[in-house]
Short mmCIF file of C-alpha atoms in Angstrom, two decimals:
data_model
loop_
_atom_site.label_atom_id
_atom_site.label_comp_id
_atom_site.label_asym_id
_atom_site.label_seq_id
_atom_site.Cartn_x
_atom_site.Cartn_y
_atom_site.Cartn_z
CA UNK A 10 -16.84 -12.62 -10.75
CA UNK A 11 -16.43 -11.80 -14.39
CA UNK A 12 -13.18 -10.38 -13.72
CA UNK A 13 -14.73 -10.44 -11.84
CA UNK A 14 -18.14 -10.65 -12.81
CA UNK A 15 -19.26 -13.62 -11.54
CA UNK A 16 -19.49 -12.26 -14.26
CA UNK A 17 -16.60 -12.31 -12.20
CA UNK A 18 -15.16 -9.80 -14.44
CA UNK A 19 -14.13 -12.15 -16.46
CA UNK A 20 -17.26 -13.40 -17.24
CA UNK A 21 -15.10 -11.00 -18.88
CA UNK A 22 -15.52 -12.95 -21.83
CA UNK A 23 -18.86 -12.50 -20.74
CA UNK A 24 -20.51 -9.62 -19.36
CA UNK A 25 -18.36 -6.77 -18.76
CA UNK A 26 -16.20 -7.11 -21.59
CA UNK A 27 -18.67 -4.43 -22.45
CA UNK A 28 -18.07 -0.97 -21.14
CA UNK A 29 -16.53 -1.92 -17.84
CA UNK A 30 -13.57 -3.38 -19.63
CA UNK A 31 -12.06 0.06 -19.46
CA UNK A 32 -12.65 0.95 -15.90
CA UNK A 33 -9.29 2.51 -15.41
CA UNK A 34 -9.15 4.25 -18.80
CA UNK A 35 -8.32 7.75 -19.02
CA UNK A 36 -11.06 10.10 -20.06
CA UNK A 37 -10.34 11.79 -16.81
CA UNK A 38 -9.57 15.32 -17.67
CA UNK A 39 -12.66 15.76 -19.84
CA UNK A 40 -14.98 14.09 -17.28
CA UNK A 41 -13.41 15.96 -14.40
CA UNK A 42 -13.70 19.32 -16.07
CA UNK A 43 -17.36 18.75 -16.87
CA UNK A 44 -18.33 17.28 -13.51
CA UNK A 45 -21.29 19.05 -12.00
CA UNK A 46 -20.56 20.90 -8.80
CA UNK A 47 -23.13 18.92 -6.78
CA UNK A 48 -22.92 16.72 -3.74
CA UNK A 49 -19.64 18.26 -2.63
CA UNK A 50 -18.43 16.70 0.61
CA UNK A 51 -17.33 19.32 3.15
CA UNK A 52 -14.15 18.72 4.99
CA UNK A 53 -14.05 19.25 8.76
CA UNK A 54 -12.44 22.42 10.08
CA UNK A 55 -8.69 22.11 10.10
CA UNK A 56 -8.21 19.51 7.37
CA UNK A 57 -5.53 20.44 4.83
CA UNK A 58 -6.95 22.38 1.90
CA UNK A 59 -5.48 19.91 -0.57
CA UNK A 60 -7.36 16.97 0.96
CA UNK A 61 -10.54 19.00 1.09
CA UNK A 62 -10.19 19.86 -2.61
CA UNK A 63 -9.55 16.20 -3.46
CA UNK A 64 -12.61 15.14 -1.50
CA UNK A 65 -14.75 17.77 -3.21
CA UNK A 66 -13.56 16.77 -6.62
CA UNK A 67 -14.33 13.05 -5.99
CA UNK A 68 -17.72 14.00 -4.67
CA UNK A 69 -18.50 15.93 -7.85
CA UNK A 70 -17.37 13.02 -9.99
CA UNK A 71 -19.40 10.53 -7.88
CA UNK A 72 -22.49 12.71 -8.36
CA UNK A 73 -21.78 12.95 -12.09
CA UNK A 74 -21.58 9.18 -12.25
CA UNK A 75 -25.04 8.93 -10.66
CA UNK A 76 -26.44 11.68 -12.86
CA UNK A 77 -25.17 9.72 -15.91
CA UNK A 78 -27.16 6.64 -14.83
CA UNK A 79 -25.32 4.68 -12.10
CA UNK A 80 -27.87 3.73 -9.41
CA UNK A 81 -25.36 4.37 -6.68
CA UNK A 82 -21.62 4.64 -5.94
CA UNK A 83 -19.34 4.43 -2.93
CA UNK A 84 -15.81 5.82 -2.96
CA UNK A 85 -13.17 5.31 -0.27
CA UNK A 86 -9.59 6.59 -0.48
CA UNK A 87 -7.10 6.11 2.40
CA UNK A 88 -3.63 7.62 1.85
CA UNK A 89 -2.38 6.15 5.10
CA UNK A 90 -1.81 9.48 6.81
CA UNK A 91 -5.14 10.54 8.22
CA UNK A 92 -8.88 10.10 7.99
CA UNK A 93 -9.99 8.33 4.86
CA UNK A 94 -12.11 10.10 2.26
CA UNK A 95 -15.52 8.38 2.16
CA UNK A 96 -18.29 9.32 -0.27
CA UNK A 97 -21.69 7.80 -1.13
CA UNK A 98 -24.10 9.04 -3.79
CA UNK A 99 -27.25 7.38 -5.13
CA UNK A 100 -30.10 8.04 -7.58
CA UNK A 101 -33.29 9.35 -5.96
CA UNK A 102 -35.32 6.35 -7.17
CA UNK A 103 -33.14 3.94 -5.16
CA UNK A 104 -33.67 5.61 -1.79
CA UNK A 105 -36.90 3.81 -1.04
CA UNK A 106 -34.99 0.50 -1.02
CA UNK A 107 -31.93 1.61 0.97
CA UNK A 108 -30.13 4.77 2.02
CA UNK A 109 -26.65 4.19 0.64
CA UNK A 110 -23.71 4.81 2.99
CA UNK A 111 -19.97 4.45 2.56
CA UNK A 112 -19.93 1.86 5.36
CA UNK A 113 -22.51 -0.46 3.66
CA UNK A 114 -21.78 -4.07 2.88
CA UNK A 115 -21.29 -4.94 -0.74
CA UNK A 116 -21.08 -8.12 -2.88
CA UNK A 117 -17.40 -8.24 -3.80
CA UNK A 118 -17.56 -10.48 -6.87
CA UNK A 119 -14.14 -11.56 -8.12
CA UNK A 120 -12.29 -9.68 -5.44
CA UNK A 121 -13.09 -12.90 -3.61
CA UNK A 122 -10.32 -14.59 -5.62
CA UNK A 123 -7.64 -12.58 -3.81
CA UNK A 124 -8.88 -13.82 -0.44
CA UNK A 125 -9.17 -17.41 -1.61
CA UNK A 126 -5.67 -17.28 -3.11
CA UNK A 127 -4.40 -15.98 0.22
CA UNK A 128 -5.87 -18.95 2.04
CA UNK A 129 -4.38 -21.36 -0.45
CA UNK A 130 -0.91 -19.71 -0.15
CA UNK A 131 -1.11 -19.87 3.64
CA UNK A 132 -1.60 -23.67 3.24
CA UNK A 133 1.39 -23.73 0.94
CA UNK A 134 3.39 -21.89 3.64
CA UNK A 135 2.31 -24.64 6.12
CA UNK A 136 3.54 -27.32 3.68
CA UNK A 137 0.01 -28.71 3.35
CA UNK A 138 -0.09 -27.83 -0.33
CA UNK A 139 2.47 -27.13 -3.03
CA UNK A 140 2.04 -24.85 -6.02
CA UNK A 141 3.21 -27.78 -8.16
CA UNK A 142 0.54 -30.11 -6.85
CA UNK A 143 -1.69 -31.44 -9.63
CA UNK A 144 -5.44 -30.85 -9.22
CA UNK A 145 -5.91 -34.59 -9.61
CA UNK A 146 -4.06 -35.20 -6.34
CA UNK A 147 -6.78 -33.38 -4.36
CA UNK A 148 -9.83 -33.72 -6.63
CA UNK A 149 -9.41 -37.20 -8.16
CA UNK A 150 -11.59 -37.74 -11.15
CA UNK A 151 -13.30 -34.32 -11.03
CA UNK A 152 -11.24 -32.45 -13.63
CA UNK A 153 -10.30 -34.06 -16.98
CA UNK A 154 -6.51 -34.02 -17.44
CA UNK A 155 -6.24 -32.89 -13.84
CA UNK A 156 -2.82 -34.51 -13.53
CA UNK A 157 -1.45 -31.83 -15.90
CA UNK A 158 -3.09 -28.84 -14.13
CA UNK A 159 -1.22 -27.50 -11.16
CA UNK A 160 -2.40 -25.26 -8.33
CA UNK A 161 -0.29 -22.46 -9.82
CA UNK A 162 -2.18 -22.76 -13.07
CA UNK A 163 -5.50 -22.60 -11.24
CA UNK A 164 -4.38 -19.53 -9.34
CA UNK A 165 -3.15 -17.56 -12.37
CA UNK A 166 -5.72 -18.73 -14.92
CA UNK A 167 -3.38 -20.71 -17.14
CA UNK A 168 -5.20 -24.04 -16.71
CA UNK A 169 -7.26 -23.75 -19.85
CA UNK A 170 -10.47 -24.76 -18.04
CA UNK A 171 -13.75 -23.53 -19.51
CA UNK A 172 -15.25 -20.55 -17.62
CA UNK A 173 -18.44 -21.79 -15.94
CA UNK A 174 -20.06 -18.40 -16.08
CA UNK A 175 -20.61 -18.84 -19.74
CA UNK A 176 -22.36 -22.22 -19.25
CA UNK A 177 -26.09 -21.69 -20.16
CA UNK A 178 -27.44 -23.66 -17.14
CA UNK A 179 -25.19 -21.81 -14.67
CA UNK A 180 -26.06 -18.51 -16.33
CA UNK A 181 -29.75 -19.08 -15.50
CA UNK A 182 -28.83 -19.27 -11.81
CA UNK A 183 -26.47 -16.32 -12.02
CA UNK A 184 -29.28 -14.13 -13.44
CA UNK A 185 -31.83 -15.47 -10.96
CA UNK A 186 -33.95 -17.34 -13.54
CA UNK A 187 -33.05 -20.57 -11.74
CA UNK A 188 -33.56 -20.47 -7.98
CA UNK A 189 -32.18 -23.84 -7.12
CA UNK A 190 -29.05 -23.93 -5.00
CA UNK A 191 -25.94 -25.09 -6.89
CA UNK A 192 -23.15 -26.85 -5.03
CA UNK A 193 -19.52 -26.16 -5.93
CA UNK A 194 -19.11 -29.70 -7.24
CA UNK A 195 -22.17 -29.18 -9.51
CA UNK A 196 -20.69 -25.91 -10.84
CA UNK A 197 -17.34 -27.64 -11.50
CA UNK A 198 -19.08 -30.52 -13.25
CA UNK A 199 -21.04 -28.10 -15.50
CA UNK A 200 -17.76 -26.44 -16.48
CA UNK A 201 -15.73 -29.55 -17.33
CA UNK A 202 -18.50 -30.86 -19.57
CA UNK A 203 -16.98 -28.32 -22.03
CA UNK A 204 -13.66 -28.86 -23.78
CA UNK A 205 -10.66 -26.97 -22.36
CA UNK A 206 -9.62 -23.82 -24.16
CA UNK A 207 -5.95 -24.81 -24.48
CA UNK A 208 -3.39 -27.24 -23.08
CA UNK A 209 -2.53 -26.54 -19.42
CA UNK A 210 0.11 -23.91 -18.91
CA UNK A 211 0.30 -22.78 -22.56
CA UNK A 212 -1.76 -19.61 -22.43
CA UNK A 213 -3.96 -17.42 -20.22
CA UNK A 214 -7.78 -17.20 -19.98
CA UNK A 215 -9.64 -15.91 -16.98
CA UNK A 216 -11.92 -18.65 -15.67
CA UNK A 217 -14.03 -18.71 -12.54
CA UNK A 218 -13.83 -22.50 -12.69
CA UNK A 219 -10.23 -22.31 -11.43
CA UNK A 220 -11.32 -20.82 -8.14
CA UNK A 221 -14.17 -23.20 -7.63
CA UNK A 222 -11.56 -25.98 -7.87
CA UNK A 223 -9.28 -24.11 -5.45
CA UNK A 224 -12.04 -23.73 -2.93
CA UNK A 225 -12.77 -27.40 -3.04
CA UNK A 226 -9.04 -28.20 -2.65
CA UNK A 227 -8.77 -25.91 0.39
CA UNK A 228 -11.69 -27.65 2.03
CA UNK A 229 -10.34 -31.12 1.18
CA UNK A 230 -6.91 -30.36 2.71
CA UNK A 231 -8.21 -28.78 5.89
CA UNK A 232 -11.54 -30.49 6.57
CA UNK A 233 -13.06 -27.01 7.12
CA UNK A 234 -15.57 -25.13 4.99
CA UNK A 235 -14.21 -22.30 2.83
CA UNK A 236 -16.29 -19.75 4.76
CA UNK A 237 -14.72 -20.95 8.02
CA UNK A 238 -11.24 -20.81 6.56
CA UNK A 239 -11.72 -17.16 5.54
CA UNK A 240 -13.01 -16.29 9.04
CA UNK A 241 -10.30 -18.24 10.90
CA UNK A 242 -7.36 -17.11 8.81
CA UNK A 243 -8.28 -13.61 7.55
CA UNK A 244 -11.47 -11.96 8.82
CA UNK A 245 -11.00 -12.97 12.44
CA UNK A 246 -7.33 -12.02 12.85
CA UNK A 247 -7.83 -8.75 11.01
CA UNK A 248 -11.06 -7.89 12.90
CA UNK A 249 -13.11 -7.66 9.73
CA UNK A 250 -16.52 -7.48 11.31
CA UNK A 251 -18.52 -7.17 8.06
CA UNK A 252 -16.77 -9.70 5.85
CA UNK A 253 -18.15 -13.12 5.13
CA UNK A 254 -18.71 -15.71 2.32
CA UNK A 255 -22.23 -16.21 0.93
CA UNK A 256 -22.68 -19.93 0.16
CA UNK A 257 -26.26 -20.35 -1.06
CA UNK A 258 -29.51 -18.59 -1.91
CA UNK A 259 -32.10 -16.92 0.28
CA UNK A 260 -29.74 -15.70 3.02
CA UNK A 261 -31.22 -13.51 5.71
CA UNK A 262 -31.86 -10.02 4.36
CA UNK A 263 -29.13 -7.92 5.89
CA UNK A 264 -30.15 -4.22 6.15
CA UNK A 265 -26.48 -3.19 5.82
CA UNK A 266 -26.22 -4.75 2.36
CA UNK A 267 -26.37 -2.09 -0.34
CA UNK A 268 -29.01 -2.79 -2.93
CA UNK A 269 -27.85 -3.72 -6.40
CA UNK A 270 -29.71 -3.15 -9.72
CA UNK A 271 -29.52 -4.30 -13.32
CA UNK A 272 -31.41 -3.17 -16.43
CA UNK A 273 -34.75 -4.96 -16.77
CA UNK A 274 -35.66 -7.44 -19.50
CA UNK A 275 -36.70 -4.67 -21.86
CA UNK A 276 -33.31 -2.93 -21.64
CA UNK A 277 -30.65 -5.55 -20.94
CA UNK A 278 -30.81 -7.45 -24.25
CA UNK A 279 -28.53 -5.13 -26.28
CA UNK A 280 -25.93 -5.24 -23.48
CA UNK A 281 -25.59 -9.03 -23.22
CA UNK A 282 -22.60 -11.02 -24.59
CA UNK A 283 -23.06 -13.18 -27.69
CA UNK A 284 -23.21 -16.46 -25.76
CA UNK A 285 -26.25 -15.42 -23.71
CA UNK A 286 -29.35 -17.32 -24.89
CA UNK A 287 -32.36 -15.37 -26.13
CA UNK A 288 -34.53 -14.28 -23.27
CA UNK A 289 -31.68 -13.90 -20.75
CA UNK A 290 -32.60 -11.30 -18.17
CA UNK A 291 -32.09 -10.63 -14.49
CA UNK A 292 -34.83 -11.64 -12.04
CA UNK A 293 -35.94 -9.31 -9.28
CA UNK A 294 -38.57 -6.77 -8.24
CA UNK A 295 -39.19 -4.04 -10.84
CA UNK A 296 -37.78 -0.60 -10.10
CA UNK A 297 -37.85 2.81 -11.71
CA UNK A 298 -35.65 3.84 -14.63
CA UNK A 299 -35.87 0.44 -16.31
CA UNK A 300 -34.19 -1.59 -13.55
CA UNK A 301 -34.76 -4.65 -11.38
CA UNK A 302 -33.46 -5.06 -7.81
CA UNK A 303 -31.00 -7.94 -7.83
CA UNK A 304 -29.96 -7.71 -4.20
CA UNK A 305 -31.39 -11.05 -3.16
CA UNK A 306 -30.71 -12.96 -6.37
CA UNK A 307 -29.45 -16.55 -6.41
CA UNK A 308 -25.80 -16.31 -5.31
CA UNK A 309 -25.05 -20.07 -5.03
CA UNK A 310 -22.89 -20.20 -8.16
CA UNK A 311 -20.50 -17.43 -6.95
CA UNK A 312 -18.79 -19.12 -3.96
CA UNK A 313 -14.94 -19.19 -4.20
CA UNK A 314 -15.00 -17.21 -7.46
CA UNK A 315 -17.12 -14.34 -6.25
CA UNK A 316 -19.17 -14.96 -3.11
CA UNK A 317 -17.54 -12.62 -0.52
CA UNK A 318 -19.46 -9.77 1.07
CA UNK A 319 -17.51 -6.95 2.68
CA UNK A 320 -17.25 -3.17 3.19
CA UNK A 321 -14.80 -0.75 1.65
CA UNK A 322 -13.11 -0.30 5.01
CA UNK A 323 -12.82 -3.96 5.74
CA UNK A 324 -11.44 -4.73 2.29
CA UNK A 325 -8.91 -1.94 2.56
CA UNK A 326 -7.71 -3.48 5.86
CA UNK A 327 -7.36 -6.88 4.17
CA UNK A 328 -5.60 -5.47 1.11
CA UNK A 329 -3.19 -3.45 3.24
CA UNK A 330 -2.38 -6.43 5.44
CA UNK A 331 -1.79 -8.67 2.41
CA UNK A 332 0.46 -6.36 0.41
CA UNK A 333 2.42 -5.20 3.43
CA UNK A 334 3.34 -8.78 4.20
CA UNK A 335 1.20 -9.47 7.29
CA UNK A 336 -0.64 -12.49 5.84
CA UNK A 337 2.03 -14.34 3.86
CA UNK A 338 5.76 -14.94 4.20
CA UNK A 339 7.90 -12.86 1.75
CA UNK A 340 8.62 -15.76 -0.56
CA UNK A 341 4.99 -16.47 -1.13
CA UNK A 342 3.95 -12.85 -1.42
CA UNK A 343 6.62 -12.68 -4.13
CA UNK A 344 5.00 -15.67 -5.82
CA UNK A 345 1.60 -13.99 -5.55
CA UNK A 346 3.07 -10.92 -7.29
CA UNK A 347 4.71 -12.93 -10.09
CA UNK A 348 2.48 -12.19 -13.09
CA UNK A 349 1.55 -13.34 -16.54
CA UNK A 350 0.03 -11.19 -19.32
CA UNK A 351 -3.75 -11.04 -19.40
CA UNK A 352 -5.87 -11.00 -22.59
CA UNK A 353 -4.83 -8.61 -25.29
CA UNK A 354 -7.76 -6.28 -24.56
CA UNK A 355 -6.24 -5.57 -21.17
CA UNK A 356 -2.67 -4.60 -21.98
CA UNK A 357 -2.33 -2.60 -18.73
CA UNK A 358 -3.11 -5.65 -16.57
CA UNK A 359 -1.05 -8.61 -15.51
CA UNK A 360 -2.33 -11.46 -13.38
CA UNK A 361 -0.41 -13.04 -10.48
CA UNK A 362 -1.79 -15.64 -8.03
CA UNK A 363 -5.28 -14.18 -7.33
CA UNK A 364 -3.81 -10.64 -7.57
CA UNK A 365 -3.57 -8.16 -10.40
CA UNK A 366 -0.86 -5.66 -11.27
CA UNK A 367 -2.54 -2.72 -12.98
CA UNK A 368 -0.83 0.17 -14.77
CA UNK A 369 -2.98 3.25 -14.38
CA UNK A 370 -2.58 6.86 -15.62
CA UNK A 371 -1.08 7.73 -12.23
CA UNK A 372 1.10 4.68 -11.48
CA UNK A 373 1.08 0.93 -10.82
CA UNK A 374 -1.37 -0.48 -8.27
CA UNK A 375 -2.20 -4.00 -6.98
CA UNK A 376 -5.58 -5.50 -6.29
CA UNK A 377 -8.55 -6.88 -8.20
CA UNK A 378 -11.97 -5.95 -9.51
CA UNK A 379 -15.21 -7.79 -9.02
CA UNK A 380 -18.78 -8.17 -10.26
CA UNK A 381 -21.90 -9.92 -8.95
CA UNK A 382 -25.45 -9.20 -10.17
CA UNK A 383 -26.01 -5.54 -9.25
CA UNK A 384 -22.50 -4.88 -7.98
CA UNK A 385 -19.20 -3.78 -9.52
CA UNK A 386 -16.09 -2.95 -7.52
CA UNK A 387 -12.48 -1.85 -7.98
CA UNK A 388 -10.10 -2.37 -5.02
CA UNK A 389 -6.38 -1.40 -5.17
CA UNK A 390 -3.36 -0.55 -3.10
CA UNK A 391 0.03 0.96 -3.73
CA UNK A 392 3.08 -1.29 -3.80
CA UNK A 393 3.54 -1.01 0.00
CA UNK A 394 -0.08 -1.62 1.05
CA UNK A 395 -0.15 1.73 2.90
CA UNK A 396 -2.48 3.46 0.50
CA UNK A 397 -5.83 1.90 -0.50
CA UNK A 398 -8.76 2.81 -2.76
CA UNK A 399 -12.22 1.31 -3.40
CA UNK A 400 -14.91 2.34 -5.87
CA UNK A 401 -18.14 0.37 -5.56
CA UNK A 402 -21.03 0.81 -8.05
CA UNK A 403 -24.46 -0.76 -7.65
CA UNK A 404 -24.73 -2.20 -11.13
CA UNK A 405 -22.85 -4.08 -13.82
CA UNK A 406 -24.82 -3.59 -17.01
CA UNK A 407 -26.07 -0.11 -15.99
CA UNK A 408 -22.61 1.05 -16.98
CA UNK A 409 -22.38 -0.85 -20.23
CA UNK A 410 -23.04 0.47 -23.73
CA UNK A 411 -25.29 -1.26 -26.25
CA UNK A 412 -23.65 -3.01 -29.16
CA UNK A 413 -25.33 -0.52 -31.48
CA UNK A 414 -26.67 2.91 -30.84
CA UNK A 415 -25.49 5.76 -28.64
CA UNK A 416 -22.94 5.05 -25.93
CA UNK A 417 -24.08 4.95 -22.29
CA UNK A 418 -22.72 8.02 -20.55
CA UNK A 419 -22.49 6.16 -17.24
CA UNK A 420 -19.53 4.13 -18.49
CA UNK A 421 -17.15 7.05 -19.07
CA UNK A 422 -18.41 8.82 -16.00
CA UNK A 423 -17.62 5.72 -13.85
CA UNK A 424 -14.17 5.38 -15.55
CA UNK A 425 -13.39 8.96 -14.71
CA UNK A 426 -14.32 8.45 -11.13
CA UNK A 427 -12.15 5.32 -10.77
CA UNK A 428 -9.22 7.08 -12.34
CA UNK A 429 -9.60 10.11 -10.12
CA UNK A 430 -9.86 7.93 -7.02
CA UNK A 431 -6.65 6.00 -7.86
CA UNK A 432 -4.78 9.26 -8.66
CA UNK A 433 -6.01 10.71 -5.37
CA UNK A 434 -4.78 7.63 -3.45
CA UNK A 435 -1.33 8.05 -5.02
CA UNK A 436 -1.38 11.84 -4.51
CA UNK A 437 -0.88 12.37 -8.23
CA UNK A 438 -2.60 14.95 -10.41
CA UNK A 439 -5.26 13.70 -12.76
CA UNK A 440 -3.77 13.50 -16.24
CA UNK A 441 -4.63 16.41 -18.49
CA UNK A 442 -4.70 14.19 -21.60
CA UNK A 443 -6.54 10.88 -22.05
CA UNK A 444 -4.44 7.92 -21.04
CA UNK A 445 -5.29 4.39 -22.10
CA UNK A 446 -5.44 2.10 -19.19
CA UNK A 447 -8.28 -0.37 -19.52
CA UNK A 448 -9.27 -2.24 -16.41
CA UNK A 449 -10.58 -5.62 -15.86
CA UNK A 450 -14.05 -5.88 -15.26
#
């Protein structure tokens, strides 16, 4: 979530405003030049030498990311003209939990918003909703001043609603310190106890609360659960076999789910945002290198803002179908790609309706990023949907730098990998000089 972080990135205000805030920044050339020549992926006989070189370069950068401190990383690049490049690398201490593979399932965090927005816009196409509908029409009495907040404002984060991820009680659940299951209505109620940040429609501020409200509206309109709507309208038709919405806590332990990790209580403190109460730490079994395993943490607060689980291949198929116009009529895809400026610290990003336009060192891409405890992801396509890229990392705060003291080398190494993967997708050379292109969390 914080912009996914549930910290849906955007706990952005929250958690990954830290070092992930620059995920598409350009320290590429330096990082690429110094990448250790380890873990090179060998191309099958007959593959064009340029693709083999690209794959080898990404493998080196993925290994460098792990060597710098990332517990694990998955990279998938599909240029739409042959077999996709797929790479997985992990730290030795994580292997006892799970052997990481490029086909593993992953908690998608705020990438979920793109899928939820697609469902909502499909309902608009069917004339069951309108972008001008006030929230009060569908959720009477649940949102203060809901008559002035439209569905469009919820979709593009201009509602002014307080971000529930920064609510102390919800934060305890997000970090696993509270194991009770939260319902979406309880999450919404916790958020609206706080004053709005601004009058509806007058500014932008990423808020996971917006998508909790949208999930409830979609359920109210259809009479179906949000998880069923995703399956019926997106996952089923696109044959996404490993894509589903997690709705609670204590789900069956799926062996295909990659394990996620966060720094333990002794190490996470200097990485936390100012609003985190003293003693905030992630719950989970202790692991080597000062981490805890957050794989089975309480996920009940994520839901429509960050609760999807998927694979890099499944998400690429969804992203490609969406951007190429297979899931929405042209007029609504145009609405989805109509953007507003994001916060000033993300000048290269603009937010549409559950979709981001991102200016990178190698060109403009469309997609989203996501975070859930132990998981960070970047998922993008070109403007046609033919080319796709995903970079999944099995930590949020393991990439962040402390507020004081030496920087964490895993942050720049991960940024270099994301940049290189995007440039590879677009068949562009990695810039030889640093380019400033901060990403959302």
